CSV table of C-alpha atoms in Angstrom, one decimal:
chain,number,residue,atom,x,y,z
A,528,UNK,CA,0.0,0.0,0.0
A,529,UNK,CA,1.0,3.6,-1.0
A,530,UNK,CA,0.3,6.9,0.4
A,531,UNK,CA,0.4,10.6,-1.4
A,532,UNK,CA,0.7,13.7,0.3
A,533,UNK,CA,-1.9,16.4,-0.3
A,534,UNK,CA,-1.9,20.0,0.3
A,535,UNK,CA,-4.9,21.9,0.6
A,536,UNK,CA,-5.1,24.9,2.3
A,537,UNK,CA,-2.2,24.8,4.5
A,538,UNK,CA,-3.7,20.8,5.4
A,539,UNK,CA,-2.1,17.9,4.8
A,540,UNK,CA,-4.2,15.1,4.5
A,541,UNK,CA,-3.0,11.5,3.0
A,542,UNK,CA,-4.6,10.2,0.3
A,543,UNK,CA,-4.5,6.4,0.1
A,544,UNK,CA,-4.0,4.7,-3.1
A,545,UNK,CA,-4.4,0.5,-2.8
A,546,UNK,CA,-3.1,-1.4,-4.9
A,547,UNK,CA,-4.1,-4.7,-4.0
A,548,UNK,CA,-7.1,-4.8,-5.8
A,549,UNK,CA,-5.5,-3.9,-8.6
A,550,UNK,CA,-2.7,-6.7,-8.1
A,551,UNK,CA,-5.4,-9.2,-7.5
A,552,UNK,CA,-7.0,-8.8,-10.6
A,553,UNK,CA,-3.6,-8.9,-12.4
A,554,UNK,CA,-3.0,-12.1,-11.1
A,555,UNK,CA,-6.2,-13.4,-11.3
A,556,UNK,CA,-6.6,-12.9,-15.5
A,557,UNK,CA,-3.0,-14.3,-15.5
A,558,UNK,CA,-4.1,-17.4,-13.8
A,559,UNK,CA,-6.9,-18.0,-16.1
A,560,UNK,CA,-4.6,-16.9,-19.3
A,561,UNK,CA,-2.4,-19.7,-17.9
A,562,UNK,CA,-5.4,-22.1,-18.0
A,563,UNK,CA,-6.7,-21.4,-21.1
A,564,UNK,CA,-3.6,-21.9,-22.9
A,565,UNK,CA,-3.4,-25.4,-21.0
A,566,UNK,CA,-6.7,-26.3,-22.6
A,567,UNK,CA,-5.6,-25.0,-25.9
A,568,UNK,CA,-2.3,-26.8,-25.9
A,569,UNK,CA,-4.2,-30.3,-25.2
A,570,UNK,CA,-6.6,-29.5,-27.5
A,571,UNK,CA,-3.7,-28.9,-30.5
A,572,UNK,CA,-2.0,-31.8,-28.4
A,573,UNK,CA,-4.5,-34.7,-29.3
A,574,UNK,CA,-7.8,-32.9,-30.5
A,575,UNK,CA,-9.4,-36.7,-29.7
A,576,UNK,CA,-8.4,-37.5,-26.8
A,577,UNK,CA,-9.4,-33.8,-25.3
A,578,UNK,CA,-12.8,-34.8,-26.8
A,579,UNK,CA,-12.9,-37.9,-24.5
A,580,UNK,CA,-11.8,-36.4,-21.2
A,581,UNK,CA,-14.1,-33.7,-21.8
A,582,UNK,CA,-17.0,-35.6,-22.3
A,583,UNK,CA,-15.8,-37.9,-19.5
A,584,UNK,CA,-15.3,-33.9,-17.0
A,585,UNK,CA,-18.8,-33.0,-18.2
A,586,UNK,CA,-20.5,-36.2,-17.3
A,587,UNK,CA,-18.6,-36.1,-13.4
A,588,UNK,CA,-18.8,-32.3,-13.5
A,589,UNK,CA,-22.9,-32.9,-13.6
A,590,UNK,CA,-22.8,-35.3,-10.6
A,591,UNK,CA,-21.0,-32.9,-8.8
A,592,UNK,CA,-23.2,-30.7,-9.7
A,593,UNK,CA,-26.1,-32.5,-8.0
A,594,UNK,CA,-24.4,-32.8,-5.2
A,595,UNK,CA,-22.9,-29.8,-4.9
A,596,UNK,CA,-26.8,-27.7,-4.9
A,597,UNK,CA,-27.9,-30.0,-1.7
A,598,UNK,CA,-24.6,-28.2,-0.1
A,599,UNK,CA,-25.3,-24.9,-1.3
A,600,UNK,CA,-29.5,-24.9,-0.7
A,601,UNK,CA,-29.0,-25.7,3.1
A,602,UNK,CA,-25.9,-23.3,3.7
A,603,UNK,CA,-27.9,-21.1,1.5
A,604,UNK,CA,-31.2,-21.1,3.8
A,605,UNK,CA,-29.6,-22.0,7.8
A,606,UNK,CA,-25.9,-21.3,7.0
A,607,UNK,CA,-25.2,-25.0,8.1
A,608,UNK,CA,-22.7,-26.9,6.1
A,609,UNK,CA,-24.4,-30.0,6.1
A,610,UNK,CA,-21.0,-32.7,6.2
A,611,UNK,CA,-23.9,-35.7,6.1
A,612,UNK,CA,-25.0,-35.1,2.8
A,613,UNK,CA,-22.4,-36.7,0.9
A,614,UNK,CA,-22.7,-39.8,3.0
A,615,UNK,CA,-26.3,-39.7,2.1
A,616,UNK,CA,-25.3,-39.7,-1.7
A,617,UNK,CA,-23.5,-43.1,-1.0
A,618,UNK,CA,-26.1,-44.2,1.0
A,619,UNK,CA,-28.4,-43.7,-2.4
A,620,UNK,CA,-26.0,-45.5,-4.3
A,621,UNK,CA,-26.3,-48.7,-1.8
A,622,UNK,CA,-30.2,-48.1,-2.7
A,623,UNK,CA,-30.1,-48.0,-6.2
A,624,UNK,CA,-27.9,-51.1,-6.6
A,625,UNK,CA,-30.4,-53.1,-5.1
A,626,UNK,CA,-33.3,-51.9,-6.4
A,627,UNK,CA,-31.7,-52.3,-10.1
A,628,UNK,CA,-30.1,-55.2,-9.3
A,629,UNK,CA,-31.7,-57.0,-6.6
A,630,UNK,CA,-35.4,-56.2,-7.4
A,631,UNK,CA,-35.4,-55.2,-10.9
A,632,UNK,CA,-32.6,-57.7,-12.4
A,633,UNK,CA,-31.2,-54.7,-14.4
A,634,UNK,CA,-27.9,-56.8,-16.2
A,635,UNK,CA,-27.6,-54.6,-19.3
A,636,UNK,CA,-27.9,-51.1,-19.8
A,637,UNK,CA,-29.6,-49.7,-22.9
A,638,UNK,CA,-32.5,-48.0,-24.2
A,639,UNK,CA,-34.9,-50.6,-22.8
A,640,UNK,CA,-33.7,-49.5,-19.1
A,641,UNK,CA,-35.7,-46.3,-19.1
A,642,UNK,CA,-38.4,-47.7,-17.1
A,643,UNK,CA,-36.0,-49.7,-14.3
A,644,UNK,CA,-34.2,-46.2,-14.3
A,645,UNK,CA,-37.3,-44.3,-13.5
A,646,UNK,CA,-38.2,-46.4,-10.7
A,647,UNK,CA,-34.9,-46.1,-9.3
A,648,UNK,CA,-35.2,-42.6,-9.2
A,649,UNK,CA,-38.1,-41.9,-7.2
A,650,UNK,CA,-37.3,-44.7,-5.0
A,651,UNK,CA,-34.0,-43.3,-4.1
A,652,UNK,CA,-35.1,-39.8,-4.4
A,653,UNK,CA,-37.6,-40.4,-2.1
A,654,UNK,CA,-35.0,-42.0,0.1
A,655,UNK,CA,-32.7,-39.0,0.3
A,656,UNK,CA,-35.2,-36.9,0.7
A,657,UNK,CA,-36.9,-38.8,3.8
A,658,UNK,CA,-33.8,-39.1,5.5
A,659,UNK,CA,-32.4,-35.8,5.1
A,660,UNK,CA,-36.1,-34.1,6.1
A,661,UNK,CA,-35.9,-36.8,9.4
A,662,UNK,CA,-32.1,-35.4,10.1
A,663,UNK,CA,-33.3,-31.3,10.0
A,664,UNK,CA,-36.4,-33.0,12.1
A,665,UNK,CA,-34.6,-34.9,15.0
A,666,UNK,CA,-31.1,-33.0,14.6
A,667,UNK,CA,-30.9,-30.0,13.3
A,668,UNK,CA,-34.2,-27.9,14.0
A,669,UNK,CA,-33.3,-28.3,17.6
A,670,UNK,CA,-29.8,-26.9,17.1
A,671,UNK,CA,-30.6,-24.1,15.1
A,672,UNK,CA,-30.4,-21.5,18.0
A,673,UNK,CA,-27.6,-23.1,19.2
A,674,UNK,CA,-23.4,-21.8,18.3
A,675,UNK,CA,-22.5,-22.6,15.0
A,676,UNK,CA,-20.3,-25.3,16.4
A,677,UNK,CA,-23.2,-27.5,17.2
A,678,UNK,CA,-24.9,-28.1,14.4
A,679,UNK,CA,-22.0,-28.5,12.3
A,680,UNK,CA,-20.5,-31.4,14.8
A,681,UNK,CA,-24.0,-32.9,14.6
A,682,UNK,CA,-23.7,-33.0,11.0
A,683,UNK,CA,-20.0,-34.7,10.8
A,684,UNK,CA,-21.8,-37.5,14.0
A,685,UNK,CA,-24.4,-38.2,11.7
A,686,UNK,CA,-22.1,-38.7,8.6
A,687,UNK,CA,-20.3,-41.3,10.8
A,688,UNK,CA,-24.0,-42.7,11.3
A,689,UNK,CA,-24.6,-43.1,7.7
A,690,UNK,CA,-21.1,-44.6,7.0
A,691,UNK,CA,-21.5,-46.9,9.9
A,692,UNK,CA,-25.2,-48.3,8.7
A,693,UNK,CA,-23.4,-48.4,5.0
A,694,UNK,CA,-20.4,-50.8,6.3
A,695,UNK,CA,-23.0,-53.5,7.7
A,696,UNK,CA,-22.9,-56.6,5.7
A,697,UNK,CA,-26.1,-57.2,5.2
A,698,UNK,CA,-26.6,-53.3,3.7
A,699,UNK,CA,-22.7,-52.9,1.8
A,700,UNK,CA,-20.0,-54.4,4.0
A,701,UNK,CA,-16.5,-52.5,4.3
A,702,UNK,CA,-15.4,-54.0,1.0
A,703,UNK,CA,-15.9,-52.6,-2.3
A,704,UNK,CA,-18.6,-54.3,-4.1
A,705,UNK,CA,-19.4,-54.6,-8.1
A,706,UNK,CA,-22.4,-55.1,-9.6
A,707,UNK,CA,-22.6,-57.5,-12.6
A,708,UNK,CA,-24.2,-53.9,-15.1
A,709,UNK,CA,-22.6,-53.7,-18.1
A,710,UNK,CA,-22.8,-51.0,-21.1
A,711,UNK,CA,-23.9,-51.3,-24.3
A,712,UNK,CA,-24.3,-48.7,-27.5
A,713,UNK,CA,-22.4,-46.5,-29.2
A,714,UNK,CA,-19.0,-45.2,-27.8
A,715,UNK,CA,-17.1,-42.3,-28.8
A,716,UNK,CA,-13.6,-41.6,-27.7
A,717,UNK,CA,-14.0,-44.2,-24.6
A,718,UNK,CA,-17.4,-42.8,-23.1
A,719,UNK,CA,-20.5,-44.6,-23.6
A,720,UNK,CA,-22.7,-42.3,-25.5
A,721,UNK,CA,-25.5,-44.0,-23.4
A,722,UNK,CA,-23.9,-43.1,-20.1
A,723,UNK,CA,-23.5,-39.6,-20.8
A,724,UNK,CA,-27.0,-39.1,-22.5
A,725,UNK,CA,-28.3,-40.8,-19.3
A,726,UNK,CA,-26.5,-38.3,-16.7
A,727,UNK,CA,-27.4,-35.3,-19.0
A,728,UNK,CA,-31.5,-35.8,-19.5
A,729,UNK,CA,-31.5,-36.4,-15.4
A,730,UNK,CA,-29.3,-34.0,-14.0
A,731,UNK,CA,-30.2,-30.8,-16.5
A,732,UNK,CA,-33.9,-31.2,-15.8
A,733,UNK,CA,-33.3,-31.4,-12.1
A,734,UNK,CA,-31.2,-28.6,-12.4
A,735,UNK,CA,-33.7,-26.8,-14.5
A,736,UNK,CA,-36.4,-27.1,-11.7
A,737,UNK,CA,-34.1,-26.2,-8.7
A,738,UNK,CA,-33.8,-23.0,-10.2
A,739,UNK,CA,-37.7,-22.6,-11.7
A,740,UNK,CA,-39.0,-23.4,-7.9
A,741,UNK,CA,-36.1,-21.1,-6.3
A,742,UNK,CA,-36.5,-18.2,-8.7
A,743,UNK,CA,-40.4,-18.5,-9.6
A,744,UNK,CA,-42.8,-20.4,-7.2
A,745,UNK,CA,-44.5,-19.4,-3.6
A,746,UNK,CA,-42.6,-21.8,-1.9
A,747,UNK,CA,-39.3,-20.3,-3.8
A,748,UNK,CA,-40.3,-16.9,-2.3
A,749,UNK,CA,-40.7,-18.8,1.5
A,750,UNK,CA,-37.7,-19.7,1.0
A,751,UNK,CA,-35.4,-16.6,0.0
A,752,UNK,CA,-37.5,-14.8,2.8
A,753,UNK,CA,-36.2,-17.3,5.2
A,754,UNK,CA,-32.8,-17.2,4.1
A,755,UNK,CA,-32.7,-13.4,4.5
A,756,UNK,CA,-34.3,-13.1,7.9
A,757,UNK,CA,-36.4,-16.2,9.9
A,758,UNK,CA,-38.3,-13.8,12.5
A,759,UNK,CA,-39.3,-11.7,9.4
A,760,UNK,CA,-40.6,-14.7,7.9
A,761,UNK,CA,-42.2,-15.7,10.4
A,762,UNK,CA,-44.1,-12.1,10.6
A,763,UNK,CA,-45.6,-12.3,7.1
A,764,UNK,CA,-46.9,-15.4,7.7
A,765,UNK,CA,-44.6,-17.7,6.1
A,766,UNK,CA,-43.9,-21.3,7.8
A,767,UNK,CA,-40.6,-21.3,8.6
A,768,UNK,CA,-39.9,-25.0,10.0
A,769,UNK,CA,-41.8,-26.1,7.0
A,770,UNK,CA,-39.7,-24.1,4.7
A,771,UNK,CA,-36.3,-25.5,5.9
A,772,UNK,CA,-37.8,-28.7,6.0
A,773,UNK,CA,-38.3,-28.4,2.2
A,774,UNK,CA,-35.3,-27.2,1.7
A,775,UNK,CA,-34.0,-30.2,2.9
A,776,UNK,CA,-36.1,-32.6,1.2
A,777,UNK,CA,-35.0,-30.8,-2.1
A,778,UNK,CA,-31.4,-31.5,-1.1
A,779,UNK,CA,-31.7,-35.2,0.1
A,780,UNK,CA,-33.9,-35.8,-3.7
A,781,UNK,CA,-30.7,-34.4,-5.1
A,782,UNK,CA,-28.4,-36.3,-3.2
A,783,UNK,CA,-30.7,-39.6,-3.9
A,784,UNK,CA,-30.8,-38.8,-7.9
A,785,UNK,CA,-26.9,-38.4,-7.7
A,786,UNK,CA,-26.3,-41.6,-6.0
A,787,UNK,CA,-28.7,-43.6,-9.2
A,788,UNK,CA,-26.6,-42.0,-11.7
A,789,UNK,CA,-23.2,-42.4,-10.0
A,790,UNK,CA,-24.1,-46.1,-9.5
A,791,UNK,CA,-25.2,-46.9,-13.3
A,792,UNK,CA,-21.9,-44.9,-14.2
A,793,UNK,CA,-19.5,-46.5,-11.7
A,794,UNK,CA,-21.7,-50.4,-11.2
A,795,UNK,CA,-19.8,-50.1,-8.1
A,796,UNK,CA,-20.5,-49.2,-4.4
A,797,UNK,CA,-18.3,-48.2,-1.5
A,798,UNK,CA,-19.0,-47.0,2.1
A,799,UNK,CA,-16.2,-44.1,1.9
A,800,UNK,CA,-18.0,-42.8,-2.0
A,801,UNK,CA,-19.5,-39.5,-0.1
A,802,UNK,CA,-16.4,-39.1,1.3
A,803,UNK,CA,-14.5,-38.1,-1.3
A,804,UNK,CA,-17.1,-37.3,-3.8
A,805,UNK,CA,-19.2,-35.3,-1.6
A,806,UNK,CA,-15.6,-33.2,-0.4
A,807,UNK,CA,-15.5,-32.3,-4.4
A,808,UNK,CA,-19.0,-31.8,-4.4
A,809,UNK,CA,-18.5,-29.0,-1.1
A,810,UNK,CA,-15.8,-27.6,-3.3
A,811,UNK,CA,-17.5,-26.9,-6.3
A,812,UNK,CA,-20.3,-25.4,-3.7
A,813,UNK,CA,-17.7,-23.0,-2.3
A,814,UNK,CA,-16.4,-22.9,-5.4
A,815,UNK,CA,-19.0,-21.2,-7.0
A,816,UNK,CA,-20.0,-19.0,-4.6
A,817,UNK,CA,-21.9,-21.0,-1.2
A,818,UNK,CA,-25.5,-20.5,-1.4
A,819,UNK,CA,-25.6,-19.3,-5.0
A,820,UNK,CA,-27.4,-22.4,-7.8
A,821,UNK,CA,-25.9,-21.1,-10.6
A,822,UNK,CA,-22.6,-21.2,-8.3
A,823,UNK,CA,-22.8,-24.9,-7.5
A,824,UNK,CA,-23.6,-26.1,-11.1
A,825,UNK,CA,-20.8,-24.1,-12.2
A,826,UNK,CA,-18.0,-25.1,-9.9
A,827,UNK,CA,-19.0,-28.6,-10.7
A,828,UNK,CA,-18.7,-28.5,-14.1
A,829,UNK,CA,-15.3,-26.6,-14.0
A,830,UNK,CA,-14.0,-28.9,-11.5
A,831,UNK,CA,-14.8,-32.0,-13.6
A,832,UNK,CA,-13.6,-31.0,-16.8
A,833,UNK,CA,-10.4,-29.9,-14.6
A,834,UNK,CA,-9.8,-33.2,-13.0
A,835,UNK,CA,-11.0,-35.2,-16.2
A,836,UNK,CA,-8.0,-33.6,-18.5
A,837,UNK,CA,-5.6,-33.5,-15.3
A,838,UNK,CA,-6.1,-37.2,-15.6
A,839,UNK,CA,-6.5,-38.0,-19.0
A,840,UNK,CA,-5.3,-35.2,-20.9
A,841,UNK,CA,-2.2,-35.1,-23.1
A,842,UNK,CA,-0.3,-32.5,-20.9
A,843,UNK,CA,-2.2,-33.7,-17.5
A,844,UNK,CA,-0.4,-34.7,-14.2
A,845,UNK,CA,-2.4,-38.0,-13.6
A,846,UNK,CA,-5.0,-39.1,-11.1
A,847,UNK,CA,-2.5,-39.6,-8.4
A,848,UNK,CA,-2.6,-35.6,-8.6
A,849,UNK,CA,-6.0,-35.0,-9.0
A,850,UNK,CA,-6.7,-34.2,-5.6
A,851,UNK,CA,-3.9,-32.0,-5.4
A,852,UNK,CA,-4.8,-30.3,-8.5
A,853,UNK,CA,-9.2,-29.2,-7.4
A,854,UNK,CA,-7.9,-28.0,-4.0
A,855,UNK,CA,-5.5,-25.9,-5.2
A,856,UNK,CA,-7.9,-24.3,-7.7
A,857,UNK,CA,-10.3,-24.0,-4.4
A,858,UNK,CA,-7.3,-21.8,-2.7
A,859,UNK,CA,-6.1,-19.6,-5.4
A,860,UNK,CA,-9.5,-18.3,-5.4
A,861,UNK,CA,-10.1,-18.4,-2.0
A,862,UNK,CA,-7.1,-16.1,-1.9
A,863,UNK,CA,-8.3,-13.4,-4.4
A,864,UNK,CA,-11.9,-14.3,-4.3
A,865,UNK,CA,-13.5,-15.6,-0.7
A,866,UNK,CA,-16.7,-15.1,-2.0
A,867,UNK,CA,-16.4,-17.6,-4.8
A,868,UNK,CA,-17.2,-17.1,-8.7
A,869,UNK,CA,-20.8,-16.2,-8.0
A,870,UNK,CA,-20.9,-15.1,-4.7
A,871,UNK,CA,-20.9,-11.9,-3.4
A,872,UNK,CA,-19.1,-10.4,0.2
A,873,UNK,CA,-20.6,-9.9,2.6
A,874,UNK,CA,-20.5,-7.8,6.1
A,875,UNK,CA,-21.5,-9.0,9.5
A,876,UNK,CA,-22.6,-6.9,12.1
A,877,UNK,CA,-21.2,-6.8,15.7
């Protein structure tokens, strides 16, 4: 920082002149210069292969995504980062495996899965979303006055909870388990064109109506009011348990229809999947701009396509730097921009 004197009137008075803004900035368009001309360079590199990781970032990117606006809905409404949700993900994925596989008999995956898809869906959307409603019901709602600290350690007990139910063996066991689904169709550059058609008619109308009942229904109103002030709310008439609760029976149906999709994509399930997925997830939350929709979808998509090419790309570091590679993204622009891409600062009165 840099001061000039000024005289007026026999007055000296300093002027102050920051620069850091203006340094930020600076370093911020040469950070993105540097990543652009790392996409252009694998693209120029091996034009199909950039193709293929792509498609393979944009079909992850989505998941995260999904995940990602359970996060950002919750912290957007009771400022609670809600550490269970990822574990309730993988718990979905444990419920779609065996209701594609155990009840349905799913073996195949094509065209003629549509309706065994479907099912799954509501099932496990309906699963997410009864859970996560039961957790801001039994947990939560009687925390919500409480320090921040309360809540959020309820959330990481209940997250051990979920993995502990998931490591059972007669729900998942502690082993990895894979489930006899196998692709068919069309594949272009490595990726099922099945798979990613799948992943992009769910997710995008999810998405889609996340933002119509946010931005254009009654209940979207409830809940921006509550968000902005709960006594308020509560003044105008507006249900404010019942808002919250819907707010988190939006995010569990999200975390449920995440957990089909990442199951049909992977055939595979885990007990630790929400722990690393639903991390990335937070990220791309944060990411984006915590509490902002457009935000969450956003930072999912860039960090897939990110960690895709980092893994598959011609000048990438490999997977055993993947990891590495989405956090440090995370604290550049944590550095210059707390807020994240979307999100805007804000002041907090003592």
């Amino acid at each position: 920082m840099a001061a000039t004197t000024l005289v007026l009137g026999g007055t000296q008075r300093k002027a102050k002149v920051r620069l850091g803004p203006l340094v930020e900035r600076v370093l911020g368009y040469i950070i993105l210069g540097l990543v652009l001309v790392w996409l252009v360079a694998n693209i120029v590199a091996d034009p199909g292969r950039f193709l293929g990781t792509a498609l393979v970032g944009l079909q992850n990117g989505l998941l995260y995504a999904l995940v990602a606006l359970g996060y950002t809905m919750v912290y957007g409404i009771i400022e609670l980062i809600n550490f269970a949700h990822g574990d309730l993900f993988m718990l979905s994925t444990i419920v779609a495996a065996g209701v594609m596989v155990g009840i349905l008999g799913v073996g195949q995956l094509s065209v003629a899965s549509i309706l065994p898809l479907v099912i799954a869906l509501i099932v496990c959307m309906a699963f997410g979303g009864l859970v996560n409603v039961s957790a801001e019901f039994l947990a939560y709602r009687r925390l919500r006055s409480a320090p921040k600290l309360a809540p959020l350690m309820t959330a990481v007990g209940l997250s051990f909870i979920f993995r502990g139910v998931a490591q059972q063996d007669y729900v998942n066991g502690s082993a990895q388990k894979n489930w006899p689904i196998t692709w068919g169709g069309p594949v272009i550059e490595g990726v099922y064109l099945y798979k990613l058609v799948m992943v992009l008619a769910v997710t995008v109308p999810l998405l889609l109506a996340m933002t119509y009942i946010v931005s254009k229904t009654k209940m979207g109103k409830a809940m921006r009011a509550v968000a902005q002030d709960q006594d308020g709310a509560r003044l105008m008439g507006i249900n404010v348990n019942g808002t919250i609760s819907f707010v988190f029976m939006l995010g569990g149906a999200l975390a449920g229809a995440a957990g089909v999709l990442y199951f049909l994509c992977q055939t595979q399930t885990y007990y630790d999947t929400g722990t690393q997925l639903g991390l990335i997830a937070f990220t791309a939350a944060v990411l984006g701009g915590i509490g902002n929709l457009t935000g969450a979808v956003v930072g999912g998509l860039a960090i897939g396509i990110v960690q895709a090419l980092n893994e598959g790309g011609a000048y990438g570091l490999g997977s055993n730097w993947s990891q590495t590679v989405v956090f440090l993204i995370l604290i550049v622009l944590m550095v210059f921009k707390p807020e994240g891409i979307f999100g805007r600062p804000t002041t907090e009165k003592v």
